[in-house]
GROMACS .gro file of C-alpha atoms in nm:
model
  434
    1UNK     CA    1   1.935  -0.074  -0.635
    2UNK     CA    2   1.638  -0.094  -0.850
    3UNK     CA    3   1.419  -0.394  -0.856
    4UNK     CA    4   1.131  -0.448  -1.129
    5UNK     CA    5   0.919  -0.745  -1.183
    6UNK     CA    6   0.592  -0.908  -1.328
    7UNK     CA    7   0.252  -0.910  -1.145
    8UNK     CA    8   0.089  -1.217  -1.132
    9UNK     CA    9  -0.205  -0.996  -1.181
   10UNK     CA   10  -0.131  -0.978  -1.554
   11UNK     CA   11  -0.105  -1.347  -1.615
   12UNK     CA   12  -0.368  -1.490  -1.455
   13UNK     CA   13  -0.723  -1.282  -1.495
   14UNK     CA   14  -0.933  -1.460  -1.766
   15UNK     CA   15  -0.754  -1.758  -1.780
   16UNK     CA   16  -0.837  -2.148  -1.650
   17UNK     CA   17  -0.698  -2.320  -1.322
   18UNK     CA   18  -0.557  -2.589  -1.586
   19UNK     CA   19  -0.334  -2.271  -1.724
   20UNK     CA   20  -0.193  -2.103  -1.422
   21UNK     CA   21   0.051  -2.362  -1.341
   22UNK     CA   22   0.193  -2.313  -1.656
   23UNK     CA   23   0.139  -1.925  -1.672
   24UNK     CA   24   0.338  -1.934  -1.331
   25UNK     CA   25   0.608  -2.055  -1.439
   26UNK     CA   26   0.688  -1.828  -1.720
   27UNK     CA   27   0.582  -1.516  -1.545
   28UNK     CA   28   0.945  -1.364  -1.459
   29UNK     CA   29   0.971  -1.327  -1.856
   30UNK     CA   30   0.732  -1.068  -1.870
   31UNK     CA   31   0.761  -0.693  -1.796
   32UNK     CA   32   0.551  -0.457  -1.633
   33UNK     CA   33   0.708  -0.120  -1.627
   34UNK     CA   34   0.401   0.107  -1.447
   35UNK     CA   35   0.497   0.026  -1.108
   36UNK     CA   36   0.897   0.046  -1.013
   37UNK     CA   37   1.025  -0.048  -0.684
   38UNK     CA   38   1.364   0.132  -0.580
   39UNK     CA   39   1.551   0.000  -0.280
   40UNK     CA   40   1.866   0.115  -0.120
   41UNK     CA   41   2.163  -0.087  -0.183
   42UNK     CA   42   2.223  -0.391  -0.017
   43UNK     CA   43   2.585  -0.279   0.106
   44UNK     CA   44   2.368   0.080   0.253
   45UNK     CA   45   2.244   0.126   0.597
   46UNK     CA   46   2.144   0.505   0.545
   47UNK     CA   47   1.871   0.540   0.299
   48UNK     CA   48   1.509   0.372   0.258
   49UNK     CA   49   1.231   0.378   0.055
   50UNK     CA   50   0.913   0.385   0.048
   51UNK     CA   51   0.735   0.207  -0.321
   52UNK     CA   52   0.509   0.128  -0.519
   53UNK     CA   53   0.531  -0.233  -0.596
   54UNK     CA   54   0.315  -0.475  -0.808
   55UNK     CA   55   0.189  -0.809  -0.815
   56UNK     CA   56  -0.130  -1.020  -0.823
   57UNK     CA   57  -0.378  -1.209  -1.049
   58UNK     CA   58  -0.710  -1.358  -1.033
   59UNK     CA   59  -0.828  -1.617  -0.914
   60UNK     CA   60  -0.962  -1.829  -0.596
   61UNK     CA   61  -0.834  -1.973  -0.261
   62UNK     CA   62  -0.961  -2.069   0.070
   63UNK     CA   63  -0.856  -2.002   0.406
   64UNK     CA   64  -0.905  -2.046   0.824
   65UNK     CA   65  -0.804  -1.802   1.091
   66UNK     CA   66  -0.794  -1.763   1.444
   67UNK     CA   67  -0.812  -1.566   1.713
   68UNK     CA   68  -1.023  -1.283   1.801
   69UNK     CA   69  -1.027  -0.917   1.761
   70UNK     CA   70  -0.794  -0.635   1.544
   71UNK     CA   71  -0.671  -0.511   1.914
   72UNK     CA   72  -0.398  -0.220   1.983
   73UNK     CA   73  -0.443   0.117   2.073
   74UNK     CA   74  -0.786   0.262   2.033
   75UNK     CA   75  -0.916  -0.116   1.976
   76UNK     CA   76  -1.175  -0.182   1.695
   77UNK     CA   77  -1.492  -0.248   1.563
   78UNK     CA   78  -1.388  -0.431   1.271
   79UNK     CA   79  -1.626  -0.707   1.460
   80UNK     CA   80  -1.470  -0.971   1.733
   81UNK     CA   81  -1.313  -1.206   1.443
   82UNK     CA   82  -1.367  -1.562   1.447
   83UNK     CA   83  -1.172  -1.864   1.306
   84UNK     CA   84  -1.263  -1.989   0.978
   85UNK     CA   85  -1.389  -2.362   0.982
   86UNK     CA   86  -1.152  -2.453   0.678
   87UNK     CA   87  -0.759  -2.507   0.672
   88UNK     CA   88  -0.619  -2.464   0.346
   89UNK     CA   89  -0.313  -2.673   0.343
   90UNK     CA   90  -0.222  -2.489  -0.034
   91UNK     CA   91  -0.186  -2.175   0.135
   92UNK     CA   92  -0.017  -2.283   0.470
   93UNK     CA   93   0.278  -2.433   0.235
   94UNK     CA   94   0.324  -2.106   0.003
   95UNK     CA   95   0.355  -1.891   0.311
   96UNK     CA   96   0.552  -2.114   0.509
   97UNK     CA   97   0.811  -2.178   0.206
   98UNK     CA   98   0.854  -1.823   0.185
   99UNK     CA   99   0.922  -1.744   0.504
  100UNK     CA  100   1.182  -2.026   0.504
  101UNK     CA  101   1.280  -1.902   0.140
  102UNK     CA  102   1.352  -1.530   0.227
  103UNK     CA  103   1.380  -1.545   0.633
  104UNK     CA  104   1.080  -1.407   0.739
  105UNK     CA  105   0.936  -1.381   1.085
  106UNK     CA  106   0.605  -1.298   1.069
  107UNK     CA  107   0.295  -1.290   0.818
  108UNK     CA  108  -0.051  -1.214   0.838
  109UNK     CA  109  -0.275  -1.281   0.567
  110UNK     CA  110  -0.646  -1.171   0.499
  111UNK     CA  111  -0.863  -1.312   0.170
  112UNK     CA  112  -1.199  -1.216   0.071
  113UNK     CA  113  -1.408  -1.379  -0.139
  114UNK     CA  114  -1.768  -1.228  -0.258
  115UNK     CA  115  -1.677  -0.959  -0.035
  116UNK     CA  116  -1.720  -1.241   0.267
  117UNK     CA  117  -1.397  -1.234   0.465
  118UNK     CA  118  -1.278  -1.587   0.411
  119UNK     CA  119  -0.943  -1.645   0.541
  120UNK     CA  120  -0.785  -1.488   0.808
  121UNK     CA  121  -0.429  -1.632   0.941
  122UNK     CA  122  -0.137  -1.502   1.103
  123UNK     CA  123   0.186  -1.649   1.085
  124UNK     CA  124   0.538  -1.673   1.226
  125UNK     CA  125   0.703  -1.505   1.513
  126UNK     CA  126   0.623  -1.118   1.581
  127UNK     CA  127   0.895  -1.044   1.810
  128UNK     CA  128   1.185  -1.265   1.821
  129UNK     CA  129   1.377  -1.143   2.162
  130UNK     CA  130   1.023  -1.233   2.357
  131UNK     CA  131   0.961  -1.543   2.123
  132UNK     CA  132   0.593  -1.436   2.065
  133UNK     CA  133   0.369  -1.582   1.886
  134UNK     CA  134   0.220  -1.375   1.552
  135UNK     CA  135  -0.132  -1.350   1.581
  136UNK     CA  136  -0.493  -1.177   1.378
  137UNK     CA  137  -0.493  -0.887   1.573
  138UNK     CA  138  -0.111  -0.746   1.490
  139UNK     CA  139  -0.078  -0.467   1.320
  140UNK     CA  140   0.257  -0.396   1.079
  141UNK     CA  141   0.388  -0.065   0.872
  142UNK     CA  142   0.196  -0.025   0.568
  143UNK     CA  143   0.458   0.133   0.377
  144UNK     CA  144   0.324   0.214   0.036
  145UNK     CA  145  -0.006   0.027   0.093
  146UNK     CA  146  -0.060   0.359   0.291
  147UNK     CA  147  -0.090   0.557  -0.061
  148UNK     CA  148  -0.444   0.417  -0.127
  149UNK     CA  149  -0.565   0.577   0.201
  150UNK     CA  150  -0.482   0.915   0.091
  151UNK     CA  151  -0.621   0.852  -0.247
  152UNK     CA  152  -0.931   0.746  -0.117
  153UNK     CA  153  -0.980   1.058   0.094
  154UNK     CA  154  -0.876   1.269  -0.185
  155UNK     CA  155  -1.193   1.131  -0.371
  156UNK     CA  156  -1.383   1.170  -0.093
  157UNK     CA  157  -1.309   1.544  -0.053
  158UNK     CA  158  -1.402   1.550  -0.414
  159UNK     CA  159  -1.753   1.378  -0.417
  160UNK     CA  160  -1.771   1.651  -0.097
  161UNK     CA  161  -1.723   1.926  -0.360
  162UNK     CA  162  -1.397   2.032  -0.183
  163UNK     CA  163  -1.160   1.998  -0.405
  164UNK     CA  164  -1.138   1.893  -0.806
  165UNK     CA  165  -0.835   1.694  -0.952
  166UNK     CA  166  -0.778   2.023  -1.180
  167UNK     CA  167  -0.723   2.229  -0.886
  168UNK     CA  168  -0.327   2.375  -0.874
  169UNK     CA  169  -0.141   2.298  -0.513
  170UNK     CA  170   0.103   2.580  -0.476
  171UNK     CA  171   0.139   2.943  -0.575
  172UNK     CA  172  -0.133   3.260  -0.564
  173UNK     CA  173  -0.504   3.075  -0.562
  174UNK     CA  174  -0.377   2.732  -0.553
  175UNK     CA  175  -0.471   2.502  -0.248
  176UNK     CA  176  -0.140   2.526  -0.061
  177UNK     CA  177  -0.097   2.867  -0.209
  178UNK     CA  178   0.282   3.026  -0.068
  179UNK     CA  179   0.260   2.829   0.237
  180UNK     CA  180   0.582   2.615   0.145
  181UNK     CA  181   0.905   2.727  -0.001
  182UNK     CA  182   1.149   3.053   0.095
  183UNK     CA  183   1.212   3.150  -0.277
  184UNK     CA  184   1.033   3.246  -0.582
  185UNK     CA  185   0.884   2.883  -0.737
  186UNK     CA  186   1.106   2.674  -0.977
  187UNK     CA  187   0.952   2.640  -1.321
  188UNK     CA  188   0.669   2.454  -1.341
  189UNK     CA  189   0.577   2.434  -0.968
  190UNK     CA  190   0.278   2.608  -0.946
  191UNK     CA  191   0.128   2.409  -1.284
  192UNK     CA  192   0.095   2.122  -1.038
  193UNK     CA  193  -0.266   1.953  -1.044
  194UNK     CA  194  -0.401   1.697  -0.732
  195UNK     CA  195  -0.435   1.471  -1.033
  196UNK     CA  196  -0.059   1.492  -1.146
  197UNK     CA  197   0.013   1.458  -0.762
  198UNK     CA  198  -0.237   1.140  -0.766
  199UNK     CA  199  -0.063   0.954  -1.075
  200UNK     CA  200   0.294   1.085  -0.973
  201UNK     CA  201   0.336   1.277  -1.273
  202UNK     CA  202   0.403   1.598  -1.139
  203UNK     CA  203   0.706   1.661  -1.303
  204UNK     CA  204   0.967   1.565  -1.051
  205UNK     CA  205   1.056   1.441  -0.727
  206UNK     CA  206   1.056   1.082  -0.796
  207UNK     CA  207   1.199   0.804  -0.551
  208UNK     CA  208   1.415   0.664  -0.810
  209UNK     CA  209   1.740   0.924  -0.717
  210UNK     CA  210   1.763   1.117  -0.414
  211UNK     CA  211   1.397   1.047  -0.273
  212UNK     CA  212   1.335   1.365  -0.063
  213UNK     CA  213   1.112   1.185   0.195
  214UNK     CA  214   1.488   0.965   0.280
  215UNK     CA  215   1.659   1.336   0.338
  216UNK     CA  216   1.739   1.561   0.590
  217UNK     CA  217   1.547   1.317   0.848
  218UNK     CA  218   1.580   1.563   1.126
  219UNK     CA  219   1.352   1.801   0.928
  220UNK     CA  220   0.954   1.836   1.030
  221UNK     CA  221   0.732   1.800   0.751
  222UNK     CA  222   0.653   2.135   0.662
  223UNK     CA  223   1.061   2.208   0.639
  224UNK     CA  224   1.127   1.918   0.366
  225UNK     CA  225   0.880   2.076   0.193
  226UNK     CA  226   0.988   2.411   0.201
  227UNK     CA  227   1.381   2.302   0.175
  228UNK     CA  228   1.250   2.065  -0.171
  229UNK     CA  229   1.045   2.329  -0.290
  230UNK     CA  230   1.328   2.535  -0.255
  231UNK     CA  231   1.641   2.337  -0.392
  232UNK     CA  232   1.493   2.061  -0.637
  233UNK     CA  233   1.367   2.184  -0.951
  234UNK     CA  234   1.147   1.988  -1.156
  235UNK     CA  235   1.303   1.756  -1.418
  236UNK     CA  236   0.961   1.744  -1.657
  237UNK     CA  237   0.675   1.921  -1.762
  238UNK     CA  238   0.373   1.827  -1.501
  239UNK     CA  239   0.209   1.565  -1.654
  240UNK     CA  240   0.435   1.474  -1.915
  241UNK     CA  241   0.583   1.185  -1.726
  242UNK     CA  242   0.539   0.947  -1.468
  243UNK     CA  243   0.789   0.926  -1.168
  244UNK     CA  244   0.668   0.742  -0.868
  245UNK     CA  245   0.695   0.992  -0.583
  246UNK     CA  246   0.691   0.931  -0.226
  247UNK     CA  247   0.689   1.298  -0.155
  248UNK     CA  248   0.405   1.391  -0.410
  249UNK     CA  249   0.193   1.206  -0.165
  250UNK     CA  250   0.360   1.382   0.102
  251UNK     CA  251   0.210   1.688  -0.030
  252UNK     CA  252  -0.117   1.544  -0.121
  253UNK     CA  253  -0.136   1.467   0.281
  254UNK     CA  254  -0.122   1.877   0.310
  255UNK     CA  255  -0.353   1.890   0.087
  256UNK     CA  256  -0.568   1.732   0.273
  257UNK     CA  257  -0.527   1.854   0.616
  258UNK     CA  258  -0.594   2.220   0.451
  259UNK     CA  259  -0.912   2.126   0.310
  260UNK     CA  260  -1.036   1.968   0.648
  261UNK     CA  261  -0.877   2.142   0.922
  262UNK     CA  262  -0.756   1.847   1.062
  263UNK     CA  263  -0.441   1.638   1.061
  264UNK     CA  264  -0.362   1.409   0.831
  265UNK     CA  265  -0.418   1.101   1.091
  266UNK     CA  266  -0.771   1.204   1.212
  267UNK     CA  267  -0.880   1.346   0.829
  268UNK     CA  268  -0.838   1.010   0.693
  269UNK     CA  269  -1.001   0.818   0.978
  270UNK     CA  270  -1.325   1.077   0.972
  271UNK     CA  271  -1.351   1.049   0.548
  272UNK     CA  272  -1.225   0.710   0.517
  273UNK     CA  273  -1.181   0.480   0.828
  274UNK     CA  274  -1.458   0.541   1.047
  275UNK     CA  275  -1.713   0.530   0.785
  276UNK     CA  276  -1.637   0.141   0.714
  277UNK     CA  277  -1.551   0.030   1.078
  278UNK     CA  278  -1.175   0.036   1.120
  279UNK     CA  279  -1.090   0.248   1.427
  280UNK     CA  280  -0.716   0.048   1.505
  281UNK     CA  281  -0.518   0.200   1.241
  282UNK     CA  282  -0.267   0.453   1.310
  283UNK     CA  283   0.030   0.655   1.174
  284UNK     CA  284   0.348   0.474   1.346
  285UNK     CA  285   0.646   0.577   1.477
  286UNK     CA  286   0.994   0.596   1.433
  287UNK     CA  287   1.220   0.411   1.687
  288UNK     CA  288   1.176   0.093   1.852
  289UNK     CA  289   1.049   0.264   2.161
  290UNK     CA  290   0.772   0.463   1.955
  291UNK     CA  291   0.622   0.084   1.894
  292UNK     CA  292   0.237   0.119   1.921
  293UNK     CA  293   0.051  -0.149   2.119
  294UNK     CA  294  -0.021  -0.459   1.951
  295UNK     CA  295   0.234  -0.365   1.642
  296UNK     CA  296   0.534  -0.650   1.581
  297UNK     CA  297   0.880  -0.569   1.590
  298UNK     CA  298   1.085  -0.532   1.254
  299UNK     CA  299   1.371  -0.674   1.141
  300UNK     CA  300   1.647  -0.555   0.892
  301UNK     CA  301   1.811  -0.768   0.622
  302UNK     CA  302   2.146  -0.701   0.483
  303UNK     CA  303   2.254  -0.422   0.735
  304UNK     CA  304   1.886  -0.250   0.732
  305UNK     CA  305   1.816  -0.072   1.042
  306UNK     CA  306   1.433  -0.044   1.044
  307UNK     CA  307   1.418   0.226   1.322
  308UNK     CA  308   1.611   0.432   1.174
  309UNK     CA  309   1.374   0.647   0.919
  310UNK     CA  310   1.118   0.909   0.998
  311UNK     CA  311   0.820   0.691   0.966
  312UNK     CA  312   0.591   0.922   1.082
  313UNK     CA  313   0.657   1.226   0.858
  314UNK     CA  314   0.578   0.956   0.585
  315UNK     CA  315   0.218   0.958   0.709
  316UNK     CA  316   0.046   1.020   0.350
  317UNK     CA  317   0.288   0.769   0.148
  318UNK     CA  318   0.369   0.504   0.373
  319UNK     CA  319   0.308   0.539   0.770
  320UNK     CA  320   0.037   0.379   0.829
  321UNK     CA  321  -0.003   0.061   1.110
  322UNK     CA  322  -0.298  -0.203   1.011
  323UNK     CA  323  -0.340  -0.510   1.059
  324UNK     CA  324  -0.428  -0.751   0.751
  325UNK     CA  325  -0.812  -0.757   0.860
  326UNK     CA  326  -0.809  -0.312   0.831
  327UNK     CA  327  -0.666  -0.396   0.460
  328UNK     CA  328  -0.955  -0.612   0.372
  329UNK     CA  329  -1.237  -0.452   0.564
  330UNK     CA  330  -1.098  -0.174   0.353
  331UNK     CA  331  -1.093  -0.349  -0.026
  332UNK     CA  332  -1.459  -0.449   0.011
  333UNK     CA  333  -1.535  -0.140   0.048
  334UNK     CA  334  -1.388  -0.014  -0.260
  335UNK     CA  335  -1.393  -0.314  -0.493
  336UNK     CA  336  -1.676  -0.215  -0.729
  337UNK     CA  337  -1.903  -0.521  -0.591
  338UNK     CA  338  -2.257  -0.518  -0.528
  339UNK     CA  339  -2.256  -0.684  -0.169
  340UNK     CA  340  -2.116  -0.427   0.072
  341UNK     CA  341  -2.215  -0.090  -0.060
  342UNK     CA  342  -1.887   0.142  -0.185
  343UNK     CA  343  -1.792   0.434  -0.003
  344UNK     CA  344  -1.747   0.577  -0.315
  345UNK     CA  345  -1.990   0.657  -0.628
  346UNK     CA  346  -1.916   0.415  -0.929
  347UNK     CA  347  -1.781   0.687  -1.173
  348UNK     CA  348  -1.541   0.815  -0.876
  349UNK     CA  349  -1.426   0.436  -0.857
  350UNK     CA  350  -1.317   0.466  -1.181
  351UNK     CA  351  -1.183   0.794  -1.156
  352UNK     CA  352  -0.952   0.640  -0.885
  353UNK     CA  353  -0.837   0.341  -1.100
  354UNK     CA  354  -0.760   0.527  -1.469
  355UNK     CA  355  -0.415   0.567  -1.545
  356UNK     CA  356  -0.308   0.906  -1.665
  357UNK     CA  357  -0.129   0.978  -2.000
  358UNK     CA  358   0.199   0.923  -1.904
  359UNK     CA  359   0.118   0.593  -1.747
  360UNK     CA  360  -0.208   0.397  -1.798
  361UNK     CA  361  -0.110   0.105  -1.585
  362UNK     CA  362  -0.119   0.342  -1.293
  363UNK     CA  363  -0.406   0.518  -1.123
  364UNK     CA  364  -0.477   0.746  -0.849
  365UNK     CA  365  -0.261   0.544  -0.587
  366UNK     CA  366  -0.323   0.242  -0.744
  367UNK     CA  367  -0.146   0.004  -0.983
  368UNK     CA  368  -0.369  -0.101  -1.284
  369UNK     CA  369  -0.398  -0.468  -1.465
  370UNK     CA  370  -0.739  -0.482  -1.685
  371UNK     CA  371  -1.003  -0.455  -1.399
  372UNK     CA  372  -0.769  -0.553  -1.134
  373UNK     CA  373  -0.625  -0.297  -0.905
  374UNK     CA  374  -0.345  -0.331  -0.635
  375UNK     CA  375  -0.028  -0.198  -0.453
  376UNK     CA  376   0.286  -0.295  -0.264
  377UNK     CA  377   0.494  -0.136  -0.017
  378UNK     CA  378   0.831  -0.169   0.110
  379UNK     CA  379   1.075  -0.031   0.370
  380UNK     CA  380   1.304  -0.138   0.555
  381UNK     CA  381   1.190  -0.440   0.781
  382UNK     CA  382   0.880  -0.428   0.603
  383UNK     CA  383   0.687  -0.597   0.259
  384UNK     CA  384   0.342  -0.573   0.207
  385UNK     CA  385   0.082  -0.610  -0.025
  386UNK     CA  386  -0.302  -0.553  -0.123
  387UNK     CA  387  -0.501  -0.640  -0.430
  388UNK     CA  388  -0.830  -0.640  -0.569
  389UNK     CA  389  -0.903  -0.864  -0.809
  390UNK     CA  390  -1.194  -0.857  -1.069
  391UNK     CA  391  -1.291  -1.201  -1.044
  392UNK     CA  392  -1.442  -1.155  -0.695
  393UNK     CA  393  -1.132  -1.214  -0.463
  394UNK     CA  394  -0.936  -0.935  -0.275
  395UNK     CA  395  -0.632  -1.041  -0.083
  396UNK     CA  396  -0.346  -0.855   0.196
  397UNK     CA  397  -0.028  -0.971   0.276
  398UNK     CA  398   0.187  -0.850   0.575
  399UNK     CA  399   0.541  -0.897   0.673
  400UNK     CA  400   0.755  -0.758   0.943
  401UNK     CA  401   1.098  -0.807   0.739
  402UNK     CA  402   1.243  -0.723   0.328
  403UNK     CA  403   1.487  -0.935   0.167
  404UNK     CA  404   1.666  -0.802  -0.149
  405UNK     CA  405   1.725  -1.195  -0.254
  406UNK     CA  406   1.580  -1.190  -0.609
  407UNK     CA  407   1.204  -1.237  -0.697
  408UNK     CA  408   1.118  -1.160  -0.288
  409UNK     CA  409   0.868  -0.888  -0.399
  410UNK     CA  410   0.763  -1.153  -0.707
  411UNK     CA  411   0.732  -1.451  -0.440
  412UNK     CA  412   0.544  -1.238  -0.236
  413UNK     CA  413   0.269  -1.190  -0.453
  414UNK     CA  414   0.286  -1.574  -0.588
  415UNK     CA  415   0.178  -1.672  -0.227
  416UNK     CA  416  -0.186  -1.641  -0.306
  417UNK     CA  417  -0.143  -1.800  -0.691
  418UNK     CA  418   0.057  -2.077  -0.643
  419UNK     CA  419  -0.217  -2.197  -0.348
  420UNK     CA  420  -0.488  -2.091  -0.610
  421UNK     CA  421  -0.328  -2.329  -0.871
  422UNK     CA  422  -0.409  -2.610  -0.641
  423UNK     CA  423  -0.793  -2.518  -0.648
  424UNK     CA  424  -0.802  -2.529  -0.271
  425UNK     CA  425  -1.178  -2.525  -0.117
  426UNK     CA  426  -1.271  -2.186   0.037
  427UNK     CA  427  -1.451  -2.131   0.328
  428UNK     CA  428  -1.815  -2.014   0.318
  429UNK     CA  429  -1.832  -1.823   0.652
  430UNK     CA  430  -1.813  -1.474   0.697
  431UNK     CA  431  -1.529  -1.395   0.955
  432UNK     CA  432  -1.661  -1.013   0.914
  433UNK     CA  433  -1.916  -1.050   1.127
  434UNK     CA  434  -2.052  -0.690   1.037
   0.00000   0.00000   0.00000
């Protein structure tokens, strides 16, 4: 079942407060076809995916947190997080409405402001059978929110002279060169570019039919490579068309472990992670019993088993752990403002957020809306959700739970514009403390 909807994003930059009630309201009319979201079929307990989504806007809110730390696993330096001195009652009721609304245990929410981490909440019930308490520090499956990650350390391996976005991936010379694959290439296969791979216009593989990442789940990573390679042929030209793939970013994760010598995991946290301060993340696991420390439990809706997908050999498109504060430590460092300094040049910035041909509403990981960049994710027992928004405000949303009741993904994003609309009063403290 196919779901597509409207980004707030497109409504709401350059327009008043006294317009966005208005603009809300109408916003389901309007169409935004660069970012799809495919989802199994309500009636289906066998398949998954793993998508881009869209949503967002501009605009302003305010926020309060508490609690202390991003803890789990390796713990963090993402500073000892403090609560913000100012409840925003706007926000409180749009997240609590849609967890009533769509049945949802648990949400964690992260807004910056001026680059100034400014709210910082968690809500809900993390794990239902223990009755325990959400808090700041639990970390949830990024699903597609993982995509940026990878793009990012693509970019980085290209300001590092490593790699260009011209550069083929498979067949004599390329980057992967004949390491995947049994047979002679399809057509096509070895004109792929890390740029086509980056915009999901490489020609094929797309998650809208037959996603390869949801197939043969007992394979290892470098066999569903070698078995697609081997029996799906490309349906386009690369570059002709965009196709949002799951397992283009698959590759691109190959991609980069050839480049570094490393795996996947540990590449990204040496170009990306541990650069900006976030040492918590990690690539999840599968099965309830593979749940890393301090990550909530997930919940299925309409006969969705969440442990039942190979979340970890979806490490470059979607299996990342985080919590909401790793989302937003990560936007400020990325946004294109002058306050914390970019781990990225300017003209690779914008590199990262041009659409190609095929799609100019769709980047390198990253969906486009004027100067306003952002991403959803969604698997089963998962929803989540990070923007950056051009008039200053970057916000993450985290759920431990998908609903396939219209407008969920639509709702989802409206959290943070509905409260906006309300012209709440945001805090001026820092809960980064570094």
């Amino acid at each position: 079942m196919k779901k597509t909807y409207q980004p707030g994003i497109y409504r709401l930059f350059n327009l008043n407060v006294l317009k966005i009630s208005k603009l809300i309201v109408i916003a389901g009319l309007l169409l935004f076809a660069a970012c799809k979201k495919d989802a199994p079929a309500v009636t289906k307990t066998t398949t998954g995916t793993d998508t881009t989504g869209t949503g967002t806007g501009t605009g302003t809110g305010t926020g309060t947190g508490t609690g202390t730390g991003t803890g789990g696993g390796t713990g963090t330096v993402v500073d000892t997080l403090t609560a913000s001195k100012i409840a925003v009652a706007a926000l409180d009721d749009e997240v609590n409405a849609f967890m009533t609304t769509y049945d949802v245990p648990a949400v964690s929410v992260a807004i910056t402001k001026g680059e100034k981490l400014v709210y910082l909440k968690a809500y809900g019930i993390s794990d239902k059978s223990k009755g325990t308490k959400a808090v700041i520090s639990d970390r949830y499956r990024l699903a597609s929110c993982s995509k940026q990650f990878t793009a990012v350390a693509i970019m980085k391996l290209l300001e590092q002279g490593k790699i260009k976005l011209s550069d083929k991936v498979f067949g004599d010379g390329a980057i992967l060169g004949k390491t995947y694959g049994t047979k002679t290439y399809g057509l096509h296969i070895t004109d792929i570019t890390v740029d086509e791979l980056l915009h999901h216009t490489s020609g094929g593989w797309g998650n809208s039919v037959d996603d390869p990442m949801f197939s043969n789940p007992a394979m290892t990573t470098t066999q569903l490579i070698s078995w697609t390679l081997d029996n799906r042929p490309l349906d386009h030209v690369p570059g002709a068309n965009y196709d949002y793939s799951n397992f283009g970013y698959c590759i691109l994760g190959r991609v980069i472990e050839k480049l570094t010598g490393q795996t996947y995991e540990e590449a990204v946290k040496t170009l990306v992670l541990k650069p900006i301060g976030i040492t918590d993340m990690a690539i999840g696991g599968n099965t309830l019993a593979d749940k890393l420390s301090k990550e909530v439990t997930y919940y299925g809706q309409s006969g969705e088993n969440p442990y039942a997908y190979n979340i970890t050999r979806m490490d470059a498109h979607g299996g990342w752990i985080a919590t909401a504060a790793d989302l937003a430590r990560f936007l400020v460092y990325i946004d294109k403002f002058p306050v914390r300094p970019d781990i990225l040049t300017s003209a690779t910035l914008t590199t990262m957020y041009t659409g190609s041909t095929a799609n100019a509403a769709y980047g390198c990981g990253w969906a486009i809306a004027g100067n306003n960049y952002f991403h959803q994710g969604s698997l089963p027992g998962t929803a989540t959700e990070q923007a950056r928004l051009d008039n200053g405000f970057n916000f993450v949303f985290l759920t431990n739970t998908r609903s396939f009741k219209v407008n969920f993904d639509a709702d989802l994003d409206q959290i943070f514009w509905k409260a906006f609309a309300k012209n709440p009063t945001w805090a001026t403290d820092d809960l980064f403390l570094k």
